[in-house]
XYZ file of C-alpha atoms in Angstrom:
730
model
C 95.579 87.526 90.851
C 97.136 89.214 87.823
C 93.696 89.369 86.222
C 92.715 92.058 88.714
C 95.671 94.314 87.893
C 95.747 97.103 85.324
C 99.015 99.002 85.712
C 97.407 102.319 84.738
C 96.022 102.854 88.242
C 96.865 106.358 89.430
C 98.504 107.451 86.157
C 96.253 110.404 85.216
C 98.460 113.236 86.443
C 100.048 116.562 85.745
C 102.732 118.373 87.674
C 100.155 120.593 89.397
C 97.891 117.772 90.622
C 98.498 114.150 91.488
C 96.156 111.192 91.314
C 99.097 108.978 92.209
C 101.879 110.338 90.004
C 102.369 106.673 89.163
C 103.551 105.098 85.918
C 102.140 101.918 84.337
C 105.224 99.836 84.971
C 105.669 96.500 83.268
C 108.540 94.625 84.892
C 109.284 91.800 87.283
C 109.253 92.258 91.060
C 112.273 94.375 92.073
C 113.636 94.047 88.505
C 116.436 96.305 87.317
C 114.375 97.777 84.453
C 110.796 98.911 83.965
C 108.955 99.404 80.668
C 106.322 102.076 80.097
C 104.329 103.250 77.083
C 105.301 106.834 76.278
C 102.409 108.975 75.057
C 104.023 112.414 75.126
C 107.480 113.911 75.205
C 106.993 116.154 78.242
C 109.778 115.453 80.693
C 108.834 113.320 83.683
C 105.131 113.250 82.815
C 105.593 111.146 79.693
C 102.486 108.968 80.061
C 98.798 109.744 80.440
C 96.147 107.018 80.189
C 93.751 109.292 78.303
C 96.218 110.079 75.507
C 95.697 108.215 72.271
C 99.220 108.726 70.967
C 101.854 106.003 71.196
C 105.407 107.309 70.913
C 107.066 104.043 71.831
C 107.988 101.815 74.746
C 110.355 103.461 77.161
C 112.902 101.488 79.131
C 112.831 103.593 82.282
C 114.336 104.029 85.728
C 112.021 106.774 86.956
C 110.775 106.100 90.513
C 108.889 109.387 90.698
C 108.371 112.364 88.372
C 110.036 114.494 91.021
C 113.200 112.385 90.752
C 113.444 112.032 86.980
C 114.723 109.145 84.902
C 118.396 108.364 85.410
C 118.734 105.943 82.473
C 116.275 105.506 79.631
C 115.691 105.158 75.918
C 112.631 104.875 73.695
C 111.841 102.040 71.259
C 109.318 102.762 68.471
C 108.386 100.209 65.782
C 107.753 101.811 62.375
C 106.721 100.757 58.871
C 107.883 103.575 56.593
C 111.211 103.981 54.799
C 111.026 107.797 54.857
C 110.847 108.299 58.624
C 113.800 110.215 60.003
C 113.478 108.995 63.548
C 112.364 111.910 65.714
C 109.691 111.098 68.281
C 107.159 113.403 66.636
C 107.607 112.055 63.103
C 107.331 108.389 64.064
C 104.557 108.468 66.688
C 101.224 106.784 66.002
C 97.735 106.700 67.411
C 96.685 103.682 69.447
C 93.549 102.572 71.228
C 94.148 102.563 74.990
C 90.975 100.574 75.577
C 92.317 97.737 73.415
C 95.886 97.775 74.719
C 96.985 95.417 77.518
C 98.769 96.953 80.496
C 99.799 94.183 82.893
C 102.700 93.835 85.329
C 104.151 90.990 83.242
C 102.904 91.816 79.752
C 102.416 94.824 77.492
C 100.592 94.776 74.142
C 99.929 97.755 71.863
C 98.671 98.112 68.283
C 99.842 101.174 66.341
C 97.006 102.302 64.086
C 99.222 104.303 61.734
C 101.460 101.394 60.822
C 99.220 98.419 61.589
C 101.937 97.068 63.885
C 101.243 95.025 67.020
C 103.979 94.965 69.655
C 104.196 92.691 72.665
C 106.751 93.054 75.466
C 107.535 90.709 78.330
C 110.084 91.776 80.974
C 112.849 89.944 82.765
C 115.060 91.138 85.605
C 117.764 92.538 83.332
C 116.047 92.789 79.970
C 112.966 92.024 77.908
C 111.572 90.063 74.986
C 109.647 91.847 72.223
C 107.509 90.415 69.471
C 106.728 92.957 66.761
C 104.229 91.952 64.086
C 104.352 94.039 60.891
C 101.238 93.927 58.709
C 101.324 96.923 56.341
C 103.720 95.737 53.635
C 105.861 98.862 54.149
C 109.545 99.017 55.127
C 109.802 97.547 58.646
C 111.934 99.224 61.264
C 112.572 100.074 64.877
C 113.602 103.542 66.044
C 115.794 104.056 69.086
C 115.573 107.577 70.525
C 118.439 108.356 72.873
C 119.672 111.441 74.711
C 122.885 113.002 75.929
C 126.118 111.131 75.237
C 125.132 107.768 73.774
C 126.698 105.328 71.337
C 125.352 102.301 69.493
C 127.028 99.927 67.075
C 125.258 97.554 64.728
C 126.665 94.200 63.685
C 124.460 93.394 60.690
C 126.077 90.011 60.135
C 125.344 88.856 63.685
C 122.005 90.746 63.850
C 123.089 92.472 67.051
C 123.285 95.995 68.382
C 125.366 97.114 71.349
C 125.974 100.447 72.989
C 125.249 102.642 75.959
C 123.171 105.591 77.097
C 124.296 108.207 79.560
C 121.205 110.269 80.247
C 120.971 110.337 84.032
C 118.802 112.754 85.990
C 121.771 113.161 88.333
C 124.565 110.973 89.698
C 127.838 111.285 91.593
C 129.570 109.696 88.600
C 129.015 112.160 85.760
C 130.098 109.494 83.287
C 127.590 106.942 84.571
C 126.341 104.658 81.800
C 123.735 102.025 81.104
C 125.007 99.481 78.601
C 122.633 97.836 76.151
C 122.732 94.669 74.051
C 120.013 93.719 71.569
C 119.560 90.649 69.378
C 117.162 90.311 66.435
C 115.479 87.449 64.619
C 117.770 85.112 62.680
C 116.163 85.799 59.309
C 116.298 89.625 59.191
C 118.713 91.856 57.286
C 119.984 94.892 59.224
C 122.285 96.238 56.509
C 120.161 99.351 55.873
C 120.431 100.499 59.499
C 121.871 103.907 60.341
C 121.131 107.140 62.142
C 119.952 110.672 61.481
C 121.781 113.725 62.747
C 120.186 116.936 63.979
C 119.849 118.227 60.400
C 118.055 115.103 59.276
C 120.952 113.673 57.263
C 121.142 109.879 57.218
C 124.438 108.072 57.853
C 124.216 104.402 56.925
C 127.953 103.862 56.875
C 128.631 105.062 60.427
C 127.692 102.523 63.057
C 127.212 104.699 66.119
C 125.224 107.710 67.263
C 126.019 110.571 69.611
C 123.879 113.030 71.541
C 120.147 113.266 70.920
C 120.020 111.451 67.642
C 117.892 108.666 66.308
C 119.010 105.166 65.448
C 116.736 103.756 62.745
C 117.069 99.990 62.514
C 115.640 98.849 59.175
C 114.741 95.254 58.506
C 114.798 94.121 54.914
C 112.365 91.403 53.876
C 110.225 91.942 56.975
C 107.423 94.033 55.423
C 104.896 91.483 56.566
C 106.044 89.220 59.324
C 107.086 88.906 62.926
C 110.288 90.264 64.394
C 111.633 88.857 67.674
C 113.861 91.113 69.725
C 115.807 90.330 72.861
C 117.430 93.046 74.922
C 119.432 93.243 78.120
C 121.117 96.048 80.008
C 123.924 96.477 82.509
C 125.265 99.264 84.687
C 128.609 97.469 84.872
C 129.988 96.995 81.354
C 129.175 96.143 77.776
C 130.455 92.633 78.376
C 128.071 92.209 81.307
C 125.152 93.443 79.186
C 125.975 90.845 76.559
C 126.299 88.172 79.255
C 122.878 89.162 80.604
C 121.506 88.890 77.061
C 123.100 85.501 76.438
C 121.322 84.070 79.451
C 117.937 84.916 77.909
C 118.393 83.976 74.252
C 117.079 80.436 74.644
C 113.820 81.542 76.301
C 110.926 82.376 74.004
C 108.624 85.307 74.658
C 105.792 82.971 75.620
C 108.035 81.095 78.037
C 109.260 84.369 79.521
C 105.668 85.528 79.872
C 104.917 82.482 82.014
C 108.005 83.096 84.123
C 107.106 86.759 84.646
C 103.529 85.835 85.570
C 104.819 83.282 88.087
C 107.131 85.891 89.587
C 104.209 88.257 90.168
C 101.818 85.611 91.418
C 104.456 84.492 93.920
C 103.836 87.779 95.744
C 100.227 88.550 94.821
C 99.057 85.130 96.026
C 100.592 85.633 99.455
C 97.546 87.663 100.461
C 94.114 86.475 99.338
C 91.104 88.687 99.940
C 87.423 88.236 99.166
C 84.611 90.734 98.664
C 81.449 90.737 96.520
C 82.467 94.104 95.050
C 85.089 93.221 92.431
C 86.302 96.817 92.313
C 87.633 96.383 95.853
C 89.526 93.307 94.657
C 91.006 95.169 91.698
C 92.078 98.038 93.901
C 93.687 95.762 96.477
C 95.718 93.679 94.051
C 96.814 96.651 91.978
C 98.016 98.343 95.159
C 99.750 95.125 96.189
C 101.499 94.962 92.788
C 102.849 98.457 93.335
C 104.512 97.417 96.591
C 106.918 95.084 94.744
C 108.180 97.465 92.075
C 110.693 99.268 94.308
C 113.416 99.207 95.406
C 114.989 97.949 92.186
C 117.960 95.644 91.948
C 121.130 97.546 91.136
C 123.303 94.475 91.080
C 123.937 91.804 88.459
C 125.360 88.289 88.338
C 128.847 87.863 86.922
C 130.149 84.903 84.936
C 130.345 82.867 88.160
C 126.764 83.866 89.091
C 128.069 86.004 91.928
C 126.413 89.379 92.647
C 128.349 92.444 91.548
C 127.391 96.105 91.255
C 128.714 99.440 90.088
C 129.839 101.780 92.862
C 129.196 105.295 91.555
C 131.286 106.835 94.350
C 134.486 104.896 93.638
C 133.519 104.515 89.955
C 134.405 100.866 90.034
C 132.768 97.448 90.141
C 132.312 95.923 93.590
C 131.151 92.560 94.859
C 127.804 92.186 96.562
C 124.198 93.280 96.203
C 122.902 96.829 95.848
C 119.438 98.368 95.466
C 118.243 101.714 94.165
C 115.162 103.876 93.504
C 113.809 104.203 97.000
C 112.946 107.127 99.276
C 112.836 106.009 102.906
C 110.866 109.084 104.048
C 107.957 107.489 102.194
C 108.500 103.744 102.283
C 109.505 103.053 105.894
C 105.909 103.541 106.988
C 104.277 100.707 105.029
C 106.439 98.949 102.442
C 109.071 97.387 104.658
C 106.638 96.393 107.423
C 104.741 94.382 104.793
C 107.992 92.762 103.620
C 108.613 91.702 107.226
C 105.407 89.656 107.045
C 105.478 88.148 103.544
C 108.954 88.771 102.062
C 111.517 88.634 104.895
C 114.332 87.098 102.815
C 114.070 89.855 100.228
C 113.973 92.390 103.071
C 117.227 91.009 104.467
C 118.915 91.181 101.068
C 117.819 94.789 100.683
C 119.334 95.627 104.059
C 122.584 94.043 102.914
C 122.443 96.263 99.836
C 121.803 99.392 101.903
C 124.700 98.399 104.133
C 126.898 98.261 101.016
C 125.803 101.837 100.293
C 127.058 102.769 103.765
C 130.356 100.983 103.204
C 130.898 102.881 99.969
C 129.766 106.365 101.021
C 130.152 106.462 104.792
C 126.414 107.003 105.375
C 123.249 104.975 105.101
C 121.046 106.010 102.174
C 118.087 108.402 102.353
C 116.885 108.658 98.736
C 118.640 106.485 96.166
C 118.259 107.186 92.431
C 120.666 105.752 91.347
C 122.859 106.898 94.241
C 122.228 109.347 97.075
C 120.002 112.320 96.203
C 119.672 113.513 99.820
C 116.022 114.554 99.555
C 113.476 114.867 102.393
C 114.149 115.290 106.126
C 115.423 112.665 108.507
C 117.333 109.411 108.162
C 114.328 107.140 108.156
C 116.130 104.055 106.961
C 116.669 103.836 110.731
C 113.043 102.692 111.023
C 113.577 100.059 108.329
C 116.519 98.679 110.289
C 114.780 98.836 113.672
C 111.671 97.088 112.386
C 113.784 94.271 110.960
C 115.834 94.005 114.159
C 112.760 93.852 116.390
C 111.309 91.097 114.202
C 114.409 88.924 114.260
C 115.561 89.683 110.711
C 119.112 90.266 109.442
C 120.632 89.593 112.842
C 124.085 89.049 111.331
C 124.031 92.562 109.855
C 122.862 94.387 112.969
C 126.242 95.260 114.571
C 127.407 97.092 111.456
C 123.959 98.570 110.830
C 123.954 99.980 114.376
C 127.383 101.454 113.719
C 125.994 103.080 110.572
C 122.968 104.473 112.425
C 125.226 105.946 115.115
C 127.445 107.507 112.463
C 124.504 109.474 111.094
C 123.370 110.414 114.608
C 126.741 111.827 115.658
C 128.598 112.930 112.530
C 127.877 115.927 110.331
C 128.721 115.089 106.744
C 130.543 117.620 104.619
C 128.033 116.869 101.848
C 124.437 117.923 102.419
C 123.039 114.867 100.677
C 124.350 112.490 103.358
C 123.139 111.884 106.897
C 121.277 114.238 109.170
C 121.136 117.986 108.658
C 122.007 120.041 111.724
C 123.333 116.970 113.526
C 125.614 118.779 115.964
C 123.043 121.453 116.750
C 120.460 118.757 117.424
C 122.861 117.159 119.909
C 123.643 120.560 121.458
C 120.122 121.947 121.804
C 117.979 118.827 121.776
C 116.256 120.133 118.664
C 117.188 121.410 115.215
C 117.088 125.222 115.315
C 114.848 127.266 113.029
C 117.851 128.419 110.995
C 117.565 125.050 109.254
C 114.897 124.550 106.606
C 112.077 122.235 107.772
C 113.555 122.178 111.273
C 110.405 120.821 112.936
C 110.368 117.753 110.705
C 114.083 117.222 111.244
C 113.665 117.327 115.015
C 110.720 114.925 115.064
C 112.363 112.523 112.618
C 115.625 112.502 114.570
C 113.781 111.798 117.812
C 112.040 108.853 116.172
C 115.352 107.678 114.686
C 116.852 107.854 118.167
C 114.128 105.495 119.328
C 114.988 103.211 116.407
C 118.638 103.229 117.452
C 117.592 102.257 120.972
C 115.592 99.322 119.599
C 118.543 97.947 117.623
C 120.812 98.465 120.629
C 118.313 96.552 122.788
C 118.410 93.598 120.410
C 122.213 93.619 120.495
C 122.370 93.899 124.276
C 123.930 97.385 124.177
C 122.004 98.689 127.164
C 124.114 101.856 127.497
C 123.351 102.956 123.941
C 119.725 101.876 124.276
C 119.218 103.993 127.396
C 120.927 107.051 125.901
C 118.886 107.051 122.737
C 115.634 106.118 124.428
C 116.082 109.339 126.372
C 116.883 111.468 123.318
C 113.831 109.944 121.610
C 111.881 112.300 123.894
C 113.450 115.379 122.292
C 110.172 116.050 120.504
C 109.092 117.599 123.823
C 111.604 120.415 123.303
C 109.637 121.945 120.426
C 106.099 121.313 121.686
C 104.150 124.469 122.398
C 101.575 123.649 125.075
C 99.773 126.937 124.464
C 98.896 126.155 120.842
C 99.182 122.363 120.996
C 101.580 122.263 118.033
C 105.210 121.496 117.305
C 106.918 124.792 116.503
C 110.341 125.910 115.336
C 112.726 127.355 117.908
C 115.852 129.434 117.419
C 119.168 128.813 119.171
C 117.968 130.866 122.137
C 114.975 128.633 122.693
C 112.445 131.140 121.361
C 109.577 130.019 119.154
C 109.386 131.596 115.724
C 106.999 134.582 116.004
C 103.841 135.202 113.965
C 102.759 131.574 114.103
C 100.024 130.441 111.709
C 98.880 126.844 112.146
C 97.892 126.481 108.457
C 101.118 127.887 107.018
C 102.934 125.286 104.897
C 106.665 124.979 104.360
C 109.473 126.906 106.044
C 109.575 124.887 109.291
C 107.459 122.015 107.945
C 107.973 119.577 105.056
C 105.030 119.326 102.660
C 102.546 120.327 105.303
C 101.663 122.698 108.114
C 101.688 122.333 111.884
C 98.499 120.275 111.607
C 100.007 117.483 109.518
C 103.430 117.553 111.220
C 102.776 117.908 114.942
C 101.647 114.320 115.491
C 104.746 112.537 114.128
C 105.690 111.135 117.524
C 105.295 107.484 116.609
C 107.427 106.272 119.500
C 105.586 108.070 122.290
C 101.990 109.087 121.741
C 101.312 108.573 125.442
C 103.934 111.208 126.183
C 102.419 113.527 123.572
C 98.974 113.049 125.144
C 100.434 114.006 128.520
C 102.047 117.074 126.952
C 98.602 118.120 125.728
C 97.361 117.887 129.306
C 94.930 114.992 129.125
C 93.391 112.371 126.872
C 90.359 114.608 126.496
C 92.393 117.543 125.244
C 94.323 115.337 122.825
C 91.060 113.829 121.573
C 89.670 117.325 121.033
C 92.805 118.333 119.120
C 92.766 115.457 116.639
C 88.996 115.813 116.282
C 89.540 119.475 115.426
C 92.154 118.404 112.871
C 89.581 116.219 111.136
C 86.775 118.768 111.286
C 88.753 121.877 110.402
C 88.377 123.183 106.855
C 91.263 122.186 104.518
C 92.657 125.717 104.503
C 96.302 126.449 103.834
C 98.662 129.400 103.712
C 101.353 129.180 101.024
C 103.772 131.480 102.874
C 106.566 128.968 103.317
C 106.616 128.055 99.621
C 105.391 131.254 98.036
C 103.022 129.346 95.769
C 100.499 126.514 95.934
C 102.214 123.126 95.777
C 100.303 120.113 94.545
C 99.982 118.578 98.023
C 97.975 121.645 99.100
C 95.704 121.291 96.083
C 95.119 117.614 96.815
C 94.271 118.213 100.481
C 91.737 120.831 99.423
C 90.322 118.559 96.711
C 89.646 115.513 98.890
C 88.062 117.745 101.559
C 88.769 115.616 104.633
C 89.625 118.529 106.870
C 93.318 118.860 107.688
C 93.640 115.074 107.406
C 95.855 115.212 104.333
C 95.915 111.483 103.682
C 97.096 112.550 100.230
C 100.635 112.656 101.625
C 102.784 110.400 103.813
C 103.024 112.597 106.959
C 99.310 111.990 107.611
C 99.209 108.225 107.109
C 99.075 107.442 110.833
C 96.722 110.243 111.877
C 93.426 108.319 111.402
C 94.697 105.722 113.883
C 95.488 108.204 116.674
C 92.060 107.957 118.282
C 93.053 104.455 119.408
C 95.710 105.964 121.668
C 93.048 107.718 123.748
C 90.714 104.728 123.782
C 88.335 106.087 121.131
C 88.721 103.563 118.289
C 85.243 104.278 116.874
C 86.459 107.620 115.513
C 89.364 105.890 113.788
C 87.067 103.239 112.346
C 84.565 105.531 110.693
C 87.283 107.756 109.249
C 89.273 104.805 107.915
C 86.264 103.250 106.225
C 85.430 106.519 104.479
C 89.025 107.027 103.348
C 89.343 103.516 101.924
C 85.930 103.503 100.279
C 85.986 106.992 98.785
C 89.580 107.927 97.974
C 91.080 104.752 96.499
C 90.100 102.835 93.378
C 91.681 100.805 90.587
C 91.220 103.503 87.954
C 93.343 106.181 86.368
C 92.574 108.540 89.313
C 93.173 105.769 91.825
C 95.016 107.622 94.614
C 94.370 110.817 96.599
C 97.988 111.980 96.101
C 101.490 110.796 95.225
C 101.740 107.009 95.489
C 105.517 107.151 96.059
C 107.303 103.813 95.654
C 104.494 101.664 97.036
C 103.995 103.663 100.227
C 100.421 104.862 99.629
C 99.505 101.468 98.181
C 100.877 99.987 101.384
C 98.653 102.239 103.468
C 95.643 100.867 101.610
C 96.809 97.235 101.765
C 97.366 97.344 105.521
C 94.312 99.429 106.342
C 91.986 97.288 104.230
C 93.152 94.184 106.114
C 92.241 95.853 109.412
C 95.596 96.752 111.000
C 98.425 99.241 110.432
C 102.082 99.610 111.577
C 101.914 103.063 113.176
C 105.342 102.679 114.820
C 107.774 100.474 112.890
C 110.198 99.017 115.406
C 107.553 98.469 118.088
C 106.361 95.081 116.741
C 102.779 96.315 117.051
C 100.043 96.931 114.499
C 97.180 99.207 115.508
C 93.701 97.847 114.745
C 91.358 99.656 112.425
C 88.413 98.315 110.437
C 88.776 95.706 107.673
C 87.347 96.287 104.215
C 87.214 92.634 103.127
C 85.021 89.707 104.099
C 88.083 87.517 104.462
C 91.856 87.816 104.293
C 94.336 84.963 104.185
C 98.030 85.794 104.635
C 100.610 83.179 103.633
C 103.424 83.411 106.163
C 107.094 82.529 105.578
C 106.990 79.844 108.297
C 104.339 77.896 106.404
C 101.438 79.076 108.553
C 98.490 81.222 107.540
C 96.820 84.111 109.278
C 93.072 84.260 108.651
C 91.027 87.429 109.097
C 87.246 87.187 108.890
C 84.693 90.001 108.981
C 81.006 89.516 109.796
C 78.249 92.005 108.996
C 80.519 93.660 106.438
C 78.213 96.085 104.673
C 78.400 99.768 103.661
C 76.352 101.009 106.629
C 78.469 99.231 109.250
C 81.165 101.800 109.963
C 82.221 100.522 113.377
C 83.799 97.441 114.953
C 81.351 95.896 117.403
C 83.556 93.009 118.517
C 87.018 91.519 117.926
C 88.210 88.002 118.622
C 91.763 86.664 118.489
C 92.004 82.883 118.218
C 88.312 82.618 119.016
C 88.555 84.598 122.274
C 87.190 88.093 122.845
C 90.030 90.549 122.352
C 90.018 94.030 123.824
C 93.473 95.345 122.976
C 93.607 97.962 120.235
C 96.625 96.366 118.592
C 98.044 93.002 117.614
C 101.703 92.000 117.606
C 104.019 90.681 114.951
C 104.218 87.500 117.006
C 100.432 87.129 116.767
C 100.675 87.316 112.982
C 103.577 84.869 112.639
C 101.788 82.440 114.930
C 98.945 82.424 112.418
C 96.385 83.506 115.002
C 92.934 84.047 113.565
C 91.435 87.526 113.807
C 87.656 87.950 113.640
C 85.820 91.247 113.377
C 82.101 91.830 113.702
C 81.019 95.217 112.384
C 78.112 97.270 113.649
C 75.911 100.212 112.786
C 76.598 102.210 115.946
C 79.838 102.760 117.842
C 80.408 100.943 121.106
C 82.255 102.662 123.923
C 84.224 101.217 126.821
C 87.135 102.141 129.044
C 90.525 100.867 127.882
C 93.332 100.196 130.317
C 96.878 101.327 129.570
C 97.818 97.753 128.620
C 95.124 97.698 125.938
C 96.397 100.848 124.227
C 99.128 100.757 121.543
C 102.837 101.157 122.219
C 104.493 104.270 123.658
C 107.848 104.711 125.365
C 106.019 106.385 128.241
C 104.102 103.157 128.904
C 107.329 101.371 129.774
């Protein structure tokens, strides 16, 4: 399936507007490093697919432009003995249409130098093959930043060193160690570095602070240079150990291994459709779901996992993962892992538990350690979904302890745990004195439900009952007069001068329209709060039909999410951002699935593609890709932890899911054409099926799911048992 994937999907961006804000990562699934062509030296937006300038290949750890790159350096092949090493002086044009951008393989030809470079990744390093053709002095420039040191051993044709150029980290001395090995027949004796004034120092074998290592290869004017590199966050010795383990593998052999690693995941879901663009979009989205989180652990001399603890500033045993924001990924990424990658999911949970052991709190946004961004503690949903599906049972007692810690303890550091924890317990909501208080309240109520689910699995009925009750706290900020969730002060008074299209202040990256329906655990209760199914149906219909207006009051300026909602012009349905992912499915909860179906088909068909503008907003660690992957298969995990997937409308003629128990789930769609926007009939295991959801057990049993699409919607009355999960149904 790699043939369908071009990693440049969603990479045409600027800080004011996102078509994905993605990077064209070459790496292995969950690998510690990624590699990206750099086309411009402009902070976090260092690649654009329309640029024709190649500045080098960047070893990067940037999960999002909004997070930055906590450890990176730039490698630029050159063929000129006068180059002084700065990015501007050594850059070259290249032809993007001729370059190869694949998950497992990168190939670029520099027009200026007539150099062709190939790169193949591994988990901890990479292999490069650089072919020099010009007859000029061959070289490789390393651009580094902040406090960095490199030493060259010309006799052994090796270079070792470290970079310390984090975006932010609890350990201000945090380093990434590097080891590089070069072809046996090259002479590195002319290698050195340039200082800020452009003076060359061949006799000094290290470089400090924003300087340029220029590795020169004698007798390589025309020929091929092989480079091996490896990195470590633990030590220089570990970096060299990681390198040693890869020296006997050729680039071509590594390319096969990397391709196998990707196909292991891509082949788990096979889809068919006569429109190949749909296939390209699906598999490129699927590729993006296995980039993050990244491994932050390595294997020591005894092949045991070890990692660097940035809090204690010491090496610890065990696994660890980084570069993940749970506010985004809990919705789609981890539910997919529960179906096709449960073992990896369990290992990730063990890593997140190690984060708790080392900091006292479960992580919220890791890069490399806790950044504390976004509301809520939504790793709770990742844990609850695993618990409900029978995963990581041996970890659950300590994971429940960690969830309860966040629910009851106010950290002295804002980056950890819940904000306003004690006030939430006191009032049953987070008061308006806290920024984004509405989102905090809704997220904590959902997390309380997640705690109750884990407690249920562990037989802790007392805890389950307590938190199932506090999961209804969303009711405390619902305004029945306006039909929105609104911020309240400590006296129980709603904030005055309410404007339903005002973004920010009480709401995170949205207004009351995008935020007020984040009651995943109890939509039946929310419907009752609105007064009736009819009134709730009218409200979400109004959301879809209302103009995409916004008031910038809470931010004071137009943020890119506002621009993207206005650009896609799907009413207030801002599918361009994670808070709206579930909204198209809400019509199912009032027994009106036809409205969900037609909206979903338009969203999938019109707003997603495999090209440079492939997403309607920030892709965010696989989360938006996951929305497309699930929705295009015909079902979606609206409430992780419930074990249910709400039915939508499939995009593909057939879907085959390879399950971890050796079974397959087959999904077939009849009458699948552009004009058929509705589901006329559903069958499960060959029997007519009227429920608007399927269960995780249905999937793992390999039950077949058959859809027949139609031109006109069909209407019927749905009983409570046929509607998706809500606490209030219990």
